[in-house]
Amino acid sequence: MSVYKFRVVVDIKEDVFRDIEIKDTQTFEVLHKAIINSYEFAGDQMASFYMSDASWEKGLEIGLMDMSFGEEAGPPVMATAVLKDFVKEKDQKILYV
């Protein structure tokens, strides 16, 4: 088991950042809650993570809620998406929206 260290930056007038350490076996939902708690956000809005490239282009979405419709599969869901299954390289860029 490894521990990942994420630097979370809020994009406002002055960048405000937090470093969050989390086990690689935990889910994106745990990371989502850690971000909400560290910035004292209300946590009452939708959120998604996007696996991104070096240019911060949005890639695969990992959503807070199941967005599948009928038989059409939706993006992975934070509650079941384990970090080590998606974070494959050091300095992986992830957008949190």
C-alpha positions as a Markdown table, in Angstrom:
| # | Residue | x | y | z |
|---|---|---|---|---|
| 1 | Met | 0.0 | 0.0 | 0.0 |
| 2 | Ser | 1.3 | 3.4 | -1.0 |
| 3 | Val | 0.3 | 6.9 | 0.1 |
| 4 | Tyr | -0.4 | 9.6 | -2.5 |
| 5 | Lys | 0.2 | 13.2 | -1.8 |
| 6 | Phe | -2.1 | 15.5 | -3.8 |
| 7 | Arg | -1.5 | 19.3 | -4.0 |
| 8 | Val | -5.0 | 20.9 | -4.4 |
| 9 | Val | -5.0 | 24.4 | -5.7 |
| 10 | Val | -8.1 | 26.6 | -5.8 |
| 11 | Asp | -8.1 | 28.8 | -8.8 |
| 12 | Ile | -9.0 | 32.2 | -7.4 |
| 13 | Lys | -7.3 | 35.6 | -7.5 |
| 14 | Glu | -4.6 | 34.2 | -5.2 |
| 15 | Asp | -3.9 | 30.5 | -5.4 |
| 16 | Val | -4.7 | 28.8 | -2.2 |
| 17 | Phe | -3.4 | 25.2 | -1.9 |
| 18 | Arg | -3.6 | 22.3 | 0.4 |
| 19 | Asp | -1.5 | 19.1 | 0.5 |
| 20 | Ile | -3.7 | 16.0 | 1.1 |
| 21 | Glu | -2.2 | 12.6 | 1.8 |
| 22 | Ile | -4.4 | 9.6 | 1.0 |
| 23 | Lys | -3.9 | 5.9 | 0.7 |
| 24 | Asp | -3.8 | 4.5 | -2.9 |
| 25 | Thr | -6.5 | 2.0 | -1.9 |
| 26 | Gln | -9.0 | 4.6 | -1.0 |
| 27 | Thr | -11.6 | 6.0 | -3.4 |
| 28 | Phe | -12.0 | 9.3 | -5.1 |
| 29 | Glu | -15.0 | 9.9 | -2.8 |
| 30 | Val | -12.6 | 9.9 | 0.2 |
| 31 | Leu | -10.4 | 12.4 | -1.7 |
| 32 | His | -13.5 | 14.5 | -2.5 |
| 33 | Lys | -14.5 | 14.6 | 1.1 |
| 34 | Ala | -10.9 | 15.5 | 2.2 |
| 35 | Ile | -10.9 | 18.4 | -0.2 |
| 36 | Ile | -14.3 | 19.7 | 1.0 |
| 37 | Asn | -13.2 | 19.4 | 4.6 |
| 38 | Ser | -9.7 | 21.1 | 4.1 |
| 39 | Tyr | -11.3 | 24.1 | 2.4 |
| 40 | Glu | -14.4 | 24.1 | 4.6 |
| 41 | Phe | -16.7 | 24.0 | 1.6 |
| 42 | Ala | -20.3 | 23.3 | 2.2 |
| 43 | Gly | -20.2 | 20.1 | 0.1 |
| 44 | Asp | -23.7 | 20.6 | -1.2 |
| 45 | Gln | -22.9 | 20.7 | -4.9 |
| 46 | Met | -22.2 | 18.3 | -7.7 |
| 47 | Ala | -18.5 | 17.5 | -8.3 |
| 48 | Ser | -16.4 | 15.5 | -10.7 |
| 49 | Phe | -12.7 | 14.6 | -11.1 |
| 50 | Tyr | -11.2 | 14.6 | -14.6 |
| 51 | Met | -8.1 | 12.6 | -15.3 |
| 52 | Ser | -6.0 | 15.2 | -17.2 |
| 53 | Asp | -2.9 | 15.5 | -19.3 |
| 54 | Ala | 0.1 | 17.8 | -18.9 |
| 55 | Ser | -1.9 | 20.7 | -20.5 |
| 56 | Trp | -4.8 | 20.2 | -18.1 |
| 57 | Glu | -7.2 | 19.0 | -20.8 |
| 58 | Lys | -10.1 | 17.1 | -19.4 |
| 59 | Gly | -10.0 | 13.3 | -19.9 |
| 60 | Leu | -12.0 | 10.6 | -18.2 |
| 61 | Glu | -14.6 | 11.9 | -15.8 |
| 62 | Ile | -15.1 | 10.4 | -12.4 |
| 63 | Gly | -18.4 | 11.6 | -11.1 |
| 64 | Leu | -19.9 | 12.0 | -7.6 |
| 65 | Met | -23.2 | 10.3 | -8.7 |
| 66 | Asp | -24.0 | 7.5 | -11.1 |
| 67 | Met | -24.8 | 9.1 | -14.4 |
| 68 | Ser | -25.6 | 6.0 | -16.4 |
| 69 | Phe | -28.9 | 6.0 | -18.2 |
| 70 | Gly | -30.6 | 2.7 | -18.7 |
| 71 | Glu | -28.2 | 0.4 | -20.4 |
| 72 | Glu | -25.8 | 3.1 | -21.4 |
| 73 | Ala | -22.8 | 3.1 | -19.0 |
| 74 | Gly | -21.9 | 6.4 | -17.4 |
| 75 | Pro | -18.5 | 7.5 | -16.1 |
| 76 | Pro | -16.9 | 5.8 | -13.1 |
| 77 | Val | -18.4 | 6.9 | -9.7 |
| 78 | Met | -16.3 | 8.3 | -6.9 |
| 79 | Ala | -17.6 | 5.9 | -4.3 |
| 80 | Thr | -16.2 | 2.9 | -6.2 |
| 81 | Ala | -13.3 | 4.4 | -8.2 |
| 82 | Val | -10.1 | 3.4 | -6.3 |
| 83 | Leu | -7.2 | 5.9 | -6.7 |
| 84 | Lys | -4.6 | 3.3 | -7.7 |
| 85 | Asp | -6.7 | 2.1 | -10.6 |
| 86 | Phe | -6.6 | 5.6 | -12.2 |
| 87 | Val | -3.4 | 7.3 | -11.0 |
| 88 | Lys | -0.7 | 5.5 | -12.9 |
| 89 | Glu | 2.1 | 8.0 | -12.9 |
| 90 | Lys | 3.9 | 10.4 | -10.6 |
| 91 | Asp | 2.7 | 14.0 | -11.1 |
| 92 | Gln | -0.6 | 12.8 | -12.6 |
| 93 | Lys | -2.8 | 15.9 | -13.3 |
| 94 | Ile | -6.4 | 15.6 | -12.0 |
| 95 | Leu | -9.0 | 18.4 | -12.3 |
| 96 | Tyr | -11.6 | 18.7 | -9.6 |
| 97 | Val | -14.7 | 20.6 | -10.7 |
